[in-house]
Amino acid sequence: MSNAPIEPRDLDLPTLASIAGSGVARSVLERIAAAGHVGVRPSHGYVIQRLVEDEPTISALAESLGMTQQGASKQVRDLEGLGYVERVTTPDDQRARRVRLTAAGRDVLACGRRARAEMEAEVVARVGTQHLEAARATLVALLGVTGLEDRVRTRSVPDPDDA
């Protein structure tokens, strides 16, 4: 068995997308940590995305994540411990506790968005806008092939680690 070098251009698109996605996730987390937000994990991003426009109960959060209530509660506890989410009661139902982003959680979200925007600018500097748009169209098509296009639209992309 040889350890001959592999040219990235020789890899199939799904493999390239998978490897690039892992690299992007790692780089985004490194940039978030460099901004002072230590302890954020990829799985936290799936929870945070559900809190951008909603304050769900743990049950609703678990359902949207496709996991058990215990799993969702653990994610929320982790994020609470880091100071990125809080559980609050609502005036209409004092028994129901909803999960929402704190100011620090919104800052993590903003740091992640900045990191991705910086990375996109770095890619544009390497390949130009026309190639970026072609790559974007290709990756959207790959989302369609994998059945994730609608999940992206509804901010309900499943955590691959929970699949």
PDB file of C-alpha atoms in Angstrom:
ATOM      1  CA  MET A   1       0.000   0.000   0.000  1.00  0.00           C
ATOM      2  CA  SER A   2       1.432   3.323  -1.101  1.00  0.00           C
ATOM      3  CA  ASN A   3       1.135   6.715   0.495  1.00  0.00           C
ATOM      4  CA  ALA A   4       1.352   8.476  -2.844  1.00  0.00           C
ATOM      5  CA  PRO A   5       0.131  12.057  -2.742  1.00  0.00           C
ATOM      6  CA  ILE A   6      -3.459  12.654  -3.812  1.00  0.00           C
ATOM      7  CA  GLU A   7      -4.354  15.670  -5.871  1.00  0.00           C
ATOM      8  CA  PRO A   8      -7.472  17.304  -4.424  1.00  0.00           C
ATOM      9  CA  ARG A   9      -8.790  17.946  -7.957  1.00  0.00           C
ATOM     10  CA  ASP A  10      -8.832  14.181  -8.516  1.00  0.00           C
ATOM     11  CA  LEU A  11     -11.324  13.612  -5.685  1.00  0.00           C
ATOM     12  CA  ASP A  12     -15.040  13.298  -6.357  1.00  0.00           C
ATOM     13  CA  LEU A  13     -17.286  16.223  -5.415  1.00  0.00           C
ATOM     14  CA  PRO A  14     -18.951  14.596  -2.368  1.00  0.00           C
ATOM     15  CA  THR A  15     -15.539  13.765  -0.883  1.00  0.00           C
ATOM     16  CA  LEU A  16     -14.232  17.279  -1.535  1.00  0.00           C
ATOM     17  CA  ALA A  17     -17.373  18.819  -0.034  1.00  0.00           C
ATOM     18  CA  SER A  18     -17.125  16.596   3.035  1.00  0.00           C
ATOM     19  CA  ILE A  19     -13.452  17.333   3.639  1.00  0.00           C
ATOM     20  CA  ALA A  20     -13.938  21.050   2.977  1.00  0.00           C
ATOM     21  CA  GLY A  21     -16.948  21.124   5.308  1.00  0.00           C
ATOM     22  CA  SER A  22     -14.933  19.577   8.120  1.00  0.00           C
ATOM     23  CA  GLY A  23     -12.139  22.061   7.527  1.00  0.00           C
ATOM     24  CA  VAL A  24     -14.547  24.983   7.491  1.00  0.00           C
ATOM     25  CA  ALA A  25     -16.138  23.844  10.767  1.00  0.00           C
ATOM     26  CA  ARG A  26     -12.733  23.535  12.426  1.00  0.00           C
ATOM     27  CA  SER A  27     -11.558  26.921  11.136  1.00  0.00           C
ATOM     28  CA  VAL A  28     -14.773  28.690  12.182  1.00  0.00           C
ATOM     29  CA  LEU A  29     -14.468  27.249  15.707  1.00  0.00           C
ATOM     30  CA  GLU A  30     -10.828  28.340  15.881  1.00  0.00           C
ATOM     31  CA  ARG A  31     -11.809  31.873  14.871  1.00  0.00           C
ATOM     32  CA  ILE A  32     -14.670  31.907  17.386  1.00  0.00           C
ATOM     33  CA  ALA A  33     -12.265  30.762  20.118  1.00  0.00           C
ATOM     34  CA  ALA A  34      -9.775  33.444  19.086  1.00  0.00           C
ATOM     35  CA  ALA A  35     -12.578  35.984  19.635  1.00  0.00           C
ATOM     36  CA  GLY A  36     -12.844  34.779  23.243  1.00  0.00           C
ATOM     37  CA  HIS A  37     -15.592  32.179  22.975  1.00  0.00           C
ATOM     38  CA  VAL A  38     -13.894  29.014  24.183  1.00  0.00           C
ATOM     39  CA  GLY A  39     -15.739  25.706  24.454  1.00  0.00           C
ATOM     40  CA  VAL A  40     -18.043  26.029  21.464  1.00  0.00           C
ATOM     41  CA  ARG A  41     -18.472  22.725  19.629  1.00  0.00           C
ATOM     42  CA  PRO A  42     -19.949  21.957  16.194  1.00  0.00           C
ATOM     43  CA  SER A  43     -23.078  20.444  17.762  1.00  0.00           C
ATOM     44  CA  HIS A  44     -23.750  23.761  19.521  1.00  0.00           C
ATOM     45  CA  GLY A  45     -24.174  25.428  16.148  1.00  0.00           C
ATOM     46  CA  TYR A  46     -27.154  23.231  15.337  1.00  0.00           C
ATOM     47  CA  VAL A  47     -28.864  24.382  18.538  1.00  0.00           C
ATOM     48  CA  ILE A  48     -27.914  28.039  18.095  1.00  0.00           C
ATOM     49  CA  GLN A  49     -29.389  28.076  14.564  1.00  0.00           C
ATOM     50  CA  ARG A  50     -32.753  27.073  16.005  1.00  0.00           C
ATOM     51  CA  LEU A  51     -32.617  29.997  18.419  1.00  0.00           C
ATOM     52  CA  VAL A  52     -31.906  32.711  15.857  1.00  0.00           C
ATOM     53  CA  GLU A  53     -35.587  33.402  15.193  1.00  0.00           C
ATOM     54  CA  ASP A  54     -37.370  31.379  17.863  1.00  0.00           C
ATOM     55  CA  GLU A  55     -37.425  30.636  21.581  1.00  0.00           C
ATOM     56  CA  PRO A  56     -38.556  26.989  21.607  1.00  0.00           C
ATOM     57  CA  THR A  57     -39.315  24.769  24.543  1.00  0.00           C
ATOM     58  CA  ILE A  58     -36.935  21.856  25.089  1.00  0.00           C
ATOM     59  CA  SER A  59     -39.564  19.550  23.536  1.00  0.00           C
ATOM     60  CA  ALA A  60     -39.836  21.663  20.392  1.00  0.00           C
ATOM     61  CA  LEU A  61     -36.058  22.027  20.220  1.00  0.00           C
ATOM     62  CA  ALA A  62     -35.601  18.258  20.547  1.00  0.00           C
ATOM     63  CA  GLU A  63     -38.142  17.641  17.797  1.00  0.00           C
ATOM     64  CA  SER A  64     -36.479  20.109  15.417  1.00  0.00           C
ATOM     65  CA  LEU A  65     -33.080  18.559  16.134  1.00  0.00           C
ATOM     66  CA  GLY A  66     -34.439  15.055  15.645  1.00  0.00           C
ATOM     67  CA  MET A  67     -33.223  13.961  19.059  1.00  0.00           C
ATOM     68  CA  THR A  68     -34.571  13.018  22.460  1.00  0.00           C
ATOM     69  CA  GLN A  69     -35.574  15.580  25.061  1.00  0.00           C
ATOM     70  CA  GLN A  70     -32.663  14.330  27.178  1.00  0.00           C
ATOM     71  CA  GLY A  71     -30.237  15.000  24.315  1.00  0.00           C
ATOM     72  CA  ALA A  72     -31.632  18.482  23.729  1.00  0.00           C
ATOM     73  CA  SER A  73     -31.546  19.202  27.479  1.00  0.00           C
ATOM     74  CA  LYS A  74     -27.875  18.207  27.575  1.00  0.00           C
ATOM     75  CA  GLN A  75     -27.072  20.552  24.685  1.00  0.00           C
ATOM     76  CA  VAL A  76     -28.941  23.384  26.405  1.00  0.00           C
ATOM     77  CA  ARG A  77     -27.168  22.691  29.723  1.00  0.00           C
ATOM     78  CA  ASP A  78     -23.811  22.813  27.927  1.00  0.00           C
ATOM     79  CA  LEU A  79     -24.691  26.119  26.278  1.00  0.00           C
ATOM     80  CA  GLU A  80     -26.097  27.501  29.552  1.00  0.00           C
ATOM     81  CA  GLY A  81     -22.848  26.604  31.293  1.00  0.00           C
ATOM     82  CA  LEU A  82     -20.955  28.551  28.645  1.00  0.00           C
ATOM     83  CA  GLY A  83     -23.345  31.493  29.065  1.00  0.00           C
ATOM     84  CA  TYR A  84     -24.735  31.366  25.522  1.00  0.00           C
ATOM     85  CA  VAL A  85     -28.369  30.447  26.228  1.00  0.00           C
ATOM     86  CA  GLU A  86     -30.862  30.843  29.047  1.00  0.00           C
ATOM     87  CA  ARG A  87     -34.191  29.285  29.920  1.00  0.00           C
ATOM     88  CA  VAL A  88     -37.015  31.717  30.515  1.00  0.00           C
ATOM     89  CA  THR A  89     -40.689  31.511  31.376  1.00  0.00           C
ATOM     90  CA  THR A  90     -43.240  33.295  29.268  1.00  0.00           C
ATOM     91  CA  PRO A  91     -46.097  35.438  30.566  1.00  0.00           C
ATOM     92  CA  ASP A  92     -48.712  33.295  28.807  1.00  0.00           C
ATOM     93  CA  ASP A  93     -47.503  30.013  30.384  1.00  0.00           C
ATOM     94  CA  GLN A  94     -45.401  30.166  33.547  1.00  0.00           C
ATOM     95  CA  ARG A  95     -44.860  26.389  33.450  1.00  0.00           C
ATOM     96  CA  ALA A  96     -43.263  26.308  29.999  1.00  0.00           C
ATOM     97  CA  ARG A  97     -39.623  27.262  29.878  1.00  0.00           C
ATOM     98  CA  ARG A  98     -38.277  28.506  26.582  1.00  0.00           C
ATOM     99  CA  VAL A  99     -34.672  28.572  25.458  1.00  0.00           C
ATOM    100  CA  ARG A 100     -33.188  31.766  24.072  1.00  0.00           C
ATOM    101  CA  LEU A 101     -29.811  33.157  23.142  1.00  0.00           C
ATOM    102  CA  THR A 102     -28.102  35.474  25.589  1.00  0.00           C
ATOM    103  CA  ALA A 103     -26.079  38.503  24.480  1.00  0.00           C
ATOM    104  CA  ALA A 104     -22.982  36.265  24.573  1.00  0.00           C
ATOM    105  CA  GLY A 105     -24.819  33.688  22.452  1.00  0.00           C
ATOM    106  CA  ARG A 106     -25.675  36.347  19.883  1.00  0.00           C
ATOM    107  CA  ASP A 107     -22.019  37.358  19.897  1.00  0.00           C
ATOM    108  CA  VAL A 108     -20.976  33.741  19.194  1.00  0.00           C
ATOM    109  CA  LEU A 109     -23.454  33.759  16.310  1.00  0.00           C
ATOM    110  CA  ALA A 110     -21.995  37.032  15.002  1.00  0.00           C
ATOM    111  CA  CYS A 111     -18.426  35.713  15.358  1.00  0.00           C
ATOM    112  CA  GLY A 112     -19.341  32.616  13.362  1.00  0.00           C
ATOM    113  CA  ARG A 113     -20.942  34.719  10.647  1.00  0.00           C
ATOM    114  CA  ARG A 114     -17.882  36.978  10.497  1.00  0.00           C
ATOM    115  CA  ALA A 115     -15.568  33.975  10.297  1.00  0.00           C
ATOM    116  CA  ARG A 116     -17.529  32.507   7.393  1.00  0.00           C
ATOM    117  CA  ALA A 117     -17.646  35.878   5.604  1.00  0.00           C
ATOM    118  CA  GLU A 118     -13.868  36.221   5.994  1.00  0.00           C
ATOM    119  CA  MET A 119     -13.353  32.723   4.627  1.00  0.00           C
ATOM    120  CA  GLU A 120     -15.615  33.448   1.669  1.00  0.00           C
ATOM    121  CA  ALA A 121     -13.637  36.618   0.936  1.00  0.00           C
ATOM    122  CA  GLU A 122     -10.423  34.562   1.045  1.00  0.00           C
ATOM    123  CA  VAL A 123     -11.917  32.126  -1.471  1.00  0.00           C
ATOM    124  CA  VAL A 124     -13.045  34.968  -3.754  1.00  0.00           C
ATOM    125  CA  ALA A 125      -9.497  36.366  -3.633  1.00  0.00           C
ATOM    126  CA  ARG A 126      -8.216  32.977  -4.846  1.00  0.00           C
ATOM    127  CA  VAL A 127     -10.790  32.098  -7.511  1.00  0.00           C
ATOM    128  CA  GLY A 128     -12.885  35.183  -8.274  1.00  0.00           C
ATOM    129  CA  THR A 129     -16.600  35.844  -7.930  1.00  0.00           C
ATOM    130  CA  GLN A 130     -17.664  33.885 -11.022  1.00  0.00           C
ATOM    131  CA  HIS A 131     -16.077  30.672  -9.735  1.00  0.00           C
ATOM    132  CA  LEU A 132     -17.511  31.285  -6.270  1.00  0.00           C
ATOM    133  CA  GLU A 133     -21.017  31.502  -7.718  1.00  0.00           C
ATOM    134  CA  ALA A 134     -20.461  28.318  -9.753  1.00  0.00           C
ATOM    135  CA  ALA A 135     -19.264  26.556  -6.596  1.00  0.00           C
ATOM    136  CA  ARG A 136     -22.265  27.859  -4.660  1.00  0.00           C
ATOM    137  CA  ALA A 137     -24.644  26.532  -7.356  1.00  0.00           C
ATOM    138  CA  THR A 138     -22.862  23.171  -7.302  1.00  0.00           C
ATOM    139  CA  LEU A 139     -23.059  22.869  -3.525  1.00  0.00           C
ATOM    140  CA  VAL A 140     -26.754  23.859  -3.518  1.00  0.00           C
ATOM    141  CA  ALA A 141     -27.314  21.078  -6.070  1.00  0.00           C
ATOM    142  CA  LEU A 142     -25.475  18.703  -3.735  1.00  0.00           C
ATOM    143  CA  LEU A 143     -27.823  19.804  -0.930  1.00  0.00           C
ATOM    144  CA  GLY A 144     -30.716  18.855  -3.188  1.00  0.00           C
ATOM    145  CA  VAL A 145     -29.210  15.457  -3.954  1.00  0.00           C
ATOM    146  CA  THR A 146     -28.753  14.764  -0.238  1.00  0.00           C
ATOM    147  CA  GLY A 147     -32.238  15.988   0.674  1.00  0.00           C
ATOM    148  CA  LEU A 148     -30.994  18.902   2.785  1.00  0.00           C
ATOM    149  CA  GLU A 149     -32.034  21.903   0.689  1.00  0.00           C
ATOM    150  CA  ASP A 150     -35.387  22.373   2.455  1.00  0.00           C
ATOM    151  CA  ARG A 151     -33.767  21.676   5.841  1.00  0.00           C
ATOM    152  CA  VAL A 152     -31.399  24.604   5.194  1.00  0.00           C
ATOM    153  CA  ARG A 153     -34.355  26.863   4.373  1.00  0.00           C
ATOM    154  CA  THR A 154     -36.032  26.045   7.680  1.00  0.00           C
ATOM    155  CA  ARG A 155     -32.853  26.156   9.811  1.00  0.00           C
ATOM    156  CA  SER A 156     -33.372  22.496  10.658  1.00  0.00           C
ATOM    157  CA  VAL A 157     -30.230  20.836   9.319  1.00  0.00           C
ATOM    158  CA  PRO A 158     -29.589  17.746  11.406  1.00  0.00           C
ATOM    159  CA  ASP A 159     -26.352  17.383  13.309  1.00  0.00           C
ATOM    160  CA  PRO A 160     -24.467  14.676  11.392  1.00  0.00           C
ATOM    161  CA  ASP A 161     -23.144  13.315  14.694  1.00  0.00           C
ATOM    162  CA  ASP A 162     -26.720  12.551  15.762  1.00  0.00           C
ATOM    163  CA  ALA A 163     -27.682  10.828  12.506  1.00  0.00           C
TER     164      ALA A 163
END
